[in-house]
């Protein structure tokens, strides 16, 4: 997939901004053990801000669904 997807800040505490040059359809956040933590659908924007995450410290996987497919990024929560 030819798309730029950035997550910042990374490492993060409570707020993460996701930017892309394509339209975001949905976002899923998984704990590193594979369990689904959060799903946001029907975003239809090139930027999305996740706030008040209240996630425990650790490594998470973020799947960003675009029209062209899914982009996966790692996210570290402090």
Tab-separated table of N, CA, C and O in Angstrom:
chain	number	residue	atom	x	y	z
A	1	UNK	N	0.864	-1.183	0.000
A	1	UNK	CA	0.000	0.000	0.000
A	1	UNK	C	0.898	1.230	0.000
A	1	UNK	O	1.809	1.332	0.809
A	2	UNK	N	0.619	2.143	-0.872
A	2	UNK	CA	1.398	3.368	-0.969
A	2	UNK	C	0.709	4.458	-0.159
A	2	UNK	O	-0.085	5.235	-0.682
A	3	UNK	N	0.985	4.475	1.150
A	3	UNK	CA	0.377	5.472	2.027
A	3	UNK	C	1.331	5.779	3.168
A	3	UNK	O	2.000	4.890	3.684
A	4	UNK	N	1.390	7.039	3.549
A	4	UNK	CA	2.175	7.442	4.704
A	4	UNK	C	1.247	7.472	5.913
A	4	UNK	O	0.252	8.185	5.909
A	5	UNK	N	1.600	6.690	6.934
A	5	UNK	CA	0.816	6.664	8.172
A	5	UNK	C	1.772	6.935	9.317
A	5	UNK	O	2.764	6.226	9.478
A	6	UNK	N	1.489	7.954	10.113
A	6	UNK	CA	2.331	8.262	11.265
A	6	UNK	C	1.488	8.323	12.531
A	6	UNK	O	0.335	8.743	12.505
A	7	UNK	N	2.093	7.851	13.623
A	7	UNK	CA	1.492	7.919	14.951
A	7	UNK	C	2.425	8.750	15.818
A	7	UNK	O	3.626	8.483	15.855
A	8	UNK	N	1.882	9.735	16.499
A	8	UNK	CA	2.717	10.516	17.400
A	8	UNK	C	1.880	11.080	18.537
A	8	UNK	O	0.677	11.261	18.362
A	9	UNK	N	2.464	11.339	19.684
A	9	UNK	CA	3.827	10.934	20.032
A	9	UNK	C	3.910	9.425	20.193
A	9	UNK	O	2.913	8.775	20.467
A	10	UNK	N	5.063	8.902	20.029
A	10	UNK	CA	5.289	7.459	20.190
A	10	UNK	C	6.703	7.275	20.704
A	10	UNK	O	7.635	7.444	19.941
A	11	UNK	N	6.876	6.977	21.986
A	11	UNK	CA	5.922	6.546	23.012
A	11	UNK	C	4.922	7.641	23.404
A	11	UNK	O	5.213	8.815	23.307
A	12	UNK	N	3.750	7.185	23.850
A	12	UNK	CA	2.658	8.081	24.208
A	12	UNK	C	2.202	7.812	25.638
A	12	UNK	O	2.584	6.816	26.237
A	13	UNK	N	1.370	8.724	26.141
A	13	UNK	CA	0.773	8.536	27.461
A	13	UNK	C	-0.733	8.354	27.321
A	13	UNK	O	-1.244	7.272	27.482
A	14	UNK	N	-1.459	9.413	27.013
A	14	UNK	CA	-2.926	9.343	26.924
A	14	UNK	C	-3.480	9.706	25.556
A	14	UNK	O	-4.605	9.361	25.242
A	15	UNK	N	-2.718	10.469	24.769
A	15	UNK	CA	-3.216	10.961	23.488
A	15	UNK	C	-2.285	10.531	22.367
A	15	UNK	O	-1.070	10.649	22.489
A	16	UNK	N	-2.859	10.011	21.288
A	16	UNK	CA	-2.096	9.633	20.101
A	16	UNK	C	-2.803	10.222	18.883
A	16	UNK	O	-4.013	10.081	18.731
A	17	UNK	N	-2.034	10.885	18.031
A	17	UNK	CA	-2.562	11.412	16.774
A	17	UNK	C	-2.113	10.500	15.642
A	17	UNK	O	-0.943	10.136	15.564
A	18	UNK	N	-3.051	10.141	14.790
A	18	UNK	CA	-2.753	9.320	13.620
A	18	UNK	C	-2.982	10.190	12.389
A	18	UNK	O	-4.072	10.725	12.204
A	19	UNK	N	-1.936	10.326	11.590
A	19	UNK	CA	-2.002	11.113	10.362
A	19	UNK	C	-1.708	10.215	9.178
A	19	UNK	O	-0.827	9.357	9.254
A	20	UNK	N	-2.394	10.442	8.082
A	20	UNK	CA	-2.130	9.710	6.852
A	20	UNK	C	-2.487	10.587	5.662
A	20	UNK	O	-3.235	11.560	5.809
A	21	UNK	N	-1.939	10.253	4.506
A	21	UNK	CA	-2.272	11.003	3.304
A	21	UNK	C	-3.478	10.399	2.574
A	21	UNK	O	-3.874	10.876	1.524
A	22	UNK	N	-4.055	9.359	3.151
A	22	UNK	CA	-5.257	8.717	2.592
A	22	UNK	C	-6.385	8.808	3.621
A	22	UNK	O	-6.168	9.114	4.783
A	23	UNK	N	-7.592	8.498	3.201
A	23	UNK	CA	-8.744	8.529	4.095
A	23	UNK	C	-8.733	7.321	5.035
A	23	UNK	O	-8.652	6.186	4.579
A	24	UNK	N	-8.812	7.559	6.341
A	24	UNK	CA	-8.862	6.484	7.341
A	24	UNK	C	-10.308	6.008	7.450
A	24	UNK	O	-11.213	6.803	7.691
A	25	UNK	N	-10.517	4.716	7.278
A	25	UNK	CA	-11.858	4.147	7.424
A	25	UNK	C	-12.112	3.703	8.857
A	25	UNK	O	-13.165	3.970	9.425
A	26	UNK	N	-11.133	3.000	9.441
A	26	UNK	CA	-11.281	2.541	10.823
A	26	UNK	C	-9.906	2.324	11.435
A	26	UNK	O	-8.902	2.246	10.728
A	27	UNK	N	-9.888	2.219	12.766
A	27	UNK	CA	-8.653	1.996	13.518
A	27	UNK	C	-8.933	0.922	14.557
A	27	UNK	O	-9.973	0.955	15.223
A	28	UNK	N	-8.002	-0.015	14.684
A	28	UNK	CA	-8.083	-1.024	15.734
A	28	UNK	C	-6.765	-1.031	16.494
A	28	UNK	O	-5.697	-0.960	15.887
A	29	UNK	N	-6.863	-1.112	17.817
A	29	UNK	CA	-5.673	-1.211	18.662
A	29	UNK	C	-5.716	-2.554	19.370
A	29	UNK	O	-6.725	-2.911	19.998
A	30	UNK	N	-4.613	-3.295	19.252
A	30	UNK	CA	-4.482	-4.601	19.877
A	30	UNK	C	-3.361	-4.579	20.896
A	30	UNK	O	-2.321	-3.954	20.661
A	31	UNK	N	-3.573	-5.256	22.022
A	31	UNK	CA	-2.484	-5.503	22.958
A	31	UNK	C	-1.521	-6.452	22.265
A	31	UNK	O	-1.917	-7.206	21.378
A	32	UNK	N	-0.278	-6.448	22.666
A	32	UNK	CA	0.723	-7.292	22.012
A	32	UNK	C	0.366	-8.787	22.132
A	32	UNK	O	0.794	-9.598	21.315
A	33	UNK	N	-0.482	-9.130	23.090
A	33	UNK	CA	-0.905	-10.534	23.230
A	33	UNK	C	-2.010	-10.915	22.240
A	33	UNK	O	-2.454	-12.056	22.204
A	34	UNK	N	-2.474	-9.921	21.450
A	34	UNK	CA	-3.460	-10.206	20.412
A	34	UNK	C	-4.882	-9.805	20.733
A	34	UNK	O	-5.743	-9.840	19.856
A	35	UNK	N	-5.151	-9.405	21.972
A	35	UNK	CA	-6.534	-9.050	22.317
A	35	UNK	C	-6.872	-7.644	21.810
A	35	UNK	O	-6.074	-6.714	21.917
A	36	UNK	N	-8.073	-7.510	21.249
A	36	UNK	CA	-8.553	-6.230	20.734
A	36	UNK	C	-8.887	-5.307	21.902
A	36	UNK	O	-9.667	-5.659	22.785
A	37	UNK	N	-8.285	-4.124	21.902
A	37	UNK	CA	-8.486	-3.156	22.982
A	37	UNK	C	-9.512	-2.093	22.582
A	37	UNK	O	-10.343	-1.678	23.377
A	38	UNK	N	-9.427	-1.637	21.334
A	38	UNK	CA	-10.246	-0.511	20.895
A	38	UNK	C	-10.506	-0.610	19.398
A	38	UNK	O	-9.610	-0.968	18.635
A	39	UNK	N	-11.726	-0.295	18.991
A	39	UNK	CA	-12.062	-0.223	17.560
A	39	UNK	C	-12.847	1.061	17.327
A	39	UNK	O	-13.840	1.318	18.012
A	40	UNK	N	-12.394	1.860	16.379
A	40	UNK	CA	-13.112	3.075	15.972
A	40	UNK	C	-13.416	2.920	14.493
A	40	UNK	O	-12.525	2.674	13.688
A	41	UNK	N	-14.682	3.090	14.128
A	41	UNK	CA	-15.108	2.899	12.746
A	41	UNK	C	-15.712	4.183	12.192
A	41	UNK	O	-16.017	5.106	12.935
A	42	UNK	N	-15.893	4.203	10.874
A	42	UNK	CA	-16.532	5.319	10.169
A	42	UNK	C	-15.832	6.648	10.465
A	42	UNK	O	-16.475	7.645	10.791
A	43	UNK	N	-14.512	6.646	10.357
A	43	UNK	CA	-13.734	7.851	10.646
A	43	UNK	C	-13.785	8.813	9.460
A	43	UNK	O	-14.091	9.982	9.612
A	44	UNK	N	-13.456	8.306	8.255
A	44	UNK	CA	-13.519	9.095	7.019
A	44	UNK	C	-12.826	10.452	7.129
A	44	UNK	O	-13.409	11.494	6.836
A	45	UNK	N	-11.571	10.411	7.573
A	45	UNK	CA	-10.758	11.607	7.692
A	45	UNK	C	-9.298	11.205	7.530
A	45	UNK	O	-8.968	10.024	7.670
A	46	UNK	N	-8.413	12.161	7.263
A	46	UNK	CA	-6.984	11.865	7.124
A	46	UNK	C	-6.234	11.995	8.435
A	46	UNK	O	-5.062	11.670	8.523
A	47	UNK	N	-6.913	12.501	9.468
A	47	UNK	CA	-6.316	12.605	10.796
A	47	UNK	C	-7.320	12.134	11.828
A	47	UNK	O	-8.521	12.388	11.701
A	48	UNK	N	-6.805	11.436	12.847
A	48	UNK	CA	-7.675	10.992	13.931
A	48	UNK	C	-6.897	11.087	15.229
A	48	UNK	O	-5.726	10.707	15.280
A	49	UNK	N	-7.532	11.611	16.272
A	49	UNK	CA	-6.887	11.755	17.575
A	49	UNK	C	-7.559	10.807	18.556
A	49	UNK	O	-8.771	10.865	18.766
A	50	UNK	N	-6.749	9.920	19.110
A	50	UNK	CA	-7.216	9.021	20.173
A	50	UNK	C	-6.833	9.675	21.491
A	50	UNK	O	-5.649	9.903	21.751
A	51	UNK	N	-7.812	10.001	22.316
A	51	UNK	CA	-7.475	10.596	23.603
A	51	UNK	C	-8.110	9.819	24.741
A	51	UNK	O	-9.013	9.025	24.543
A	52	UNK	N	-7.578	10.032	25.924
A	52	UNK	CA	-8.015	9.316	27.127
A	52	UNK	C	-7.947	7.806	26.904
A	52	UNK	O	-8.892	7.071	27.186
A	53	UNK	N	-6.803	7.349	26.390
A	53	UNK	CA	-6.646	5.930	26.100
A	53	UNK	C	-6.674	5.071	27.355
A	53	UNK	O	-7.212	3.982	27.351
A	54	UNK	N	-6.077	5.563	28.443
A	54	UNK	CA	-6.027	4.813	29.704
A	54	UNK	C	-5.518	3.385	29.500
A	54	UNK	O	-6.054	2.442	30.069
A	55	UNK	N	-4.501	3.235	28.677
A	55	UNK	CA	-3.891	1.922	28.456
A	55	UNK	C	-2.734	1.741	29.408
A	55	UNK	O	-2.037	2.699	29.734
A	56	UNK	N	-2.523	0.522	29.849
A	56	UNK	CA	-1.370	0.267	30.701
A	56	UNK	C	-0.105	0.308	29.861
A	56	UNK	O	-0.132	0.146	28.643
A	57	UNK	N	1.017	0.538	30.512
A	57	UNK	CA	2.295	0.624	29.818
A	57	UNK	C	2.573	-0.655	29.050
A	57	UNK	O	2.262	-1.747	29.514
A	58	UNK	N	3.129	-0.495	27.856
A	58	UNK	CA	3.463	-1.673	27.075
A	58	UNK	C	3.415	-1.405	25.586
A	58	UNK	O	3.282	-0.274	25.137
A	59	UNK	N	3.501	-2.482	24.832
A	59	UNK	CA	3.529	-2.416	23.377
A	59	UNK	C	2.160	-2.801	22.819
A	59	UNK	O	1.563	-3.789	23.238
A	60	UNK	N	1.689	-2.007	21.857
A	60	UNK	CA	0.397	-2.233	21.218
A	60	UNK	C	0.577	-2.220	19.706
A	60	UNK	O	1.524	-1.632	19.186
A	61	UNK	N	-0.336	-2.851	19.011
A	61	UNK	CA	-0.347	-2.870	17.556
A	61	UNK	C	-1.554	-2.062	17.093
A	61	UNK	O	-2.678	-2.269	17.576
A	62	UNK	N	-1.321	-1.135	16.165
A	62	UNK	CA	-2.397	-0.295	15.642
A	62	UNK	C	-2.592	-0.641	14.170
A	62	UNK	O	-1.660	-0.535	13.371
A	63	UNK	N	-3.791	-1.080	13.823
A	63	UNK	CA	-4.159	-1.346	12.432
A	63	UNK	C	-5.001	-0.174	11.929
A	63	UNK	O	-6.062	0.120	12.492
A	64	UNK	N	-4.509	0.479	10.886
A	64	UNK	CA	-5.215	1.604	10.284
A	64	UNK	C	-5.780	1.116	8.949
A	64	UNK	O	-5.044	0.783	8.034
A	65	UNK	N	-7.111	1.058	8.870
A	65	UNK	CA	-7.784	0.581	7.660
A	65	UNK	C	-7.998	1.744	6.712
A	65	UNK	O	-8.691	2.716	7.040
A	66	UNK	N	-7.383	1.640	5.530
A	66	UNK	CA	-7.569	2.613	4.466
A	66	UNK	C	-8.363	1.943	3.353
A	66	UNK	O	-8.562	0.727	3.383
A	67	UNK	N	-8.797	2.696	2.378
A	67	UNK	CA	-9.520	2.101	1.255
A	67	UNK	C	-8.661	1.079	0.524
A	67	UNK	O	-9.158	0.085	0.016
A	68	UNK	N	-7.350	1.310	0.509
A	68	UNK	CA	-6.428	0.442	-0.215
A	68	UNK	C	-6.026	-0.804	0.577
A	68	UNK	O	-5.449	-1.720	0.028
A	69	UNK	N	-6.273	-0.823	1.880
A	69	UNK	CA	-5.882	-1.946	2.722
A	69	UNK	C	-5.522	-1.481	4.131
A	69	UNK	O	-5.821	-0.359	4.509
A	70	UNK	N	-4.846	-2.350	4.870
A	70	UNK	CA	-4.529	-2.087	6.269
A	70	UNK	C	-3.036	-1.785	6.420
A	70	UNK	O	-2.195	-2.506	5.898
A	71	UNK	N	-2.727	-0.731	7.160
A	71	UNK	CA	-1.361	-0.385	7.536
A	71	UNK	C	-1.226	-0.668	9.024
A	71	UNK	O	-2.082	-0.261	9.819
A	72	UNK	N	-0.164	-1.366	9.409
A	72	UNK	CA	0.057	-1.726	10.801
A	72	UNK	C	1.247	-0.955	11.359
A	72	UNK	O	2.286	-0.869	10.713
A	73	UNK	N	1.079	-0.401	12.546
A	73	UNK	CA	2.148	0.327	13.236
A	73	UNK	C	2.224	-0.136	14.684
A	73	UNK	O	1.217	-0.558	15.259
A	74	UNK	N	3.414	-0.053	15.253
A	74	UNK	CA	3.593	-0.347	16.683
A	74	UNK	C	3.441	0.941	17.473
A	74	UNK	O	3.850	2.004	17.028
A	75	UNK	N	2.837	0.819	18.657
A	75	UNK	CA	2.641	1.947	19.538
A	75	UNK	C	3.112	1.565	20.940
A	75	UNK	O	2.724	0.511	21.452
A	76	UNK	N	3.938	2.415	21.525
A	76	UNK	CA	4.424	2.180	22.883
A	76	UNK	C	3.692	3.152	23.812
A	76	UNK	O	3.653	4.348	23.555
A	77	UNK	N	3.107	2.610	24.867
A	77	UNK	CA	2.449	3.423	25.890
A	77	UNK	C	3.358	3.447	27.116
A	77	UNK	O	3.762	2.397	27.609
A	78	UNK	N	3.673	4.649	27.574
A	78	UNK	CA	4.540	4.815	28.758
A	78	UNK	C	3.752	4.628	30.030
A	78	UNK	O	2.590	4.912	30.106
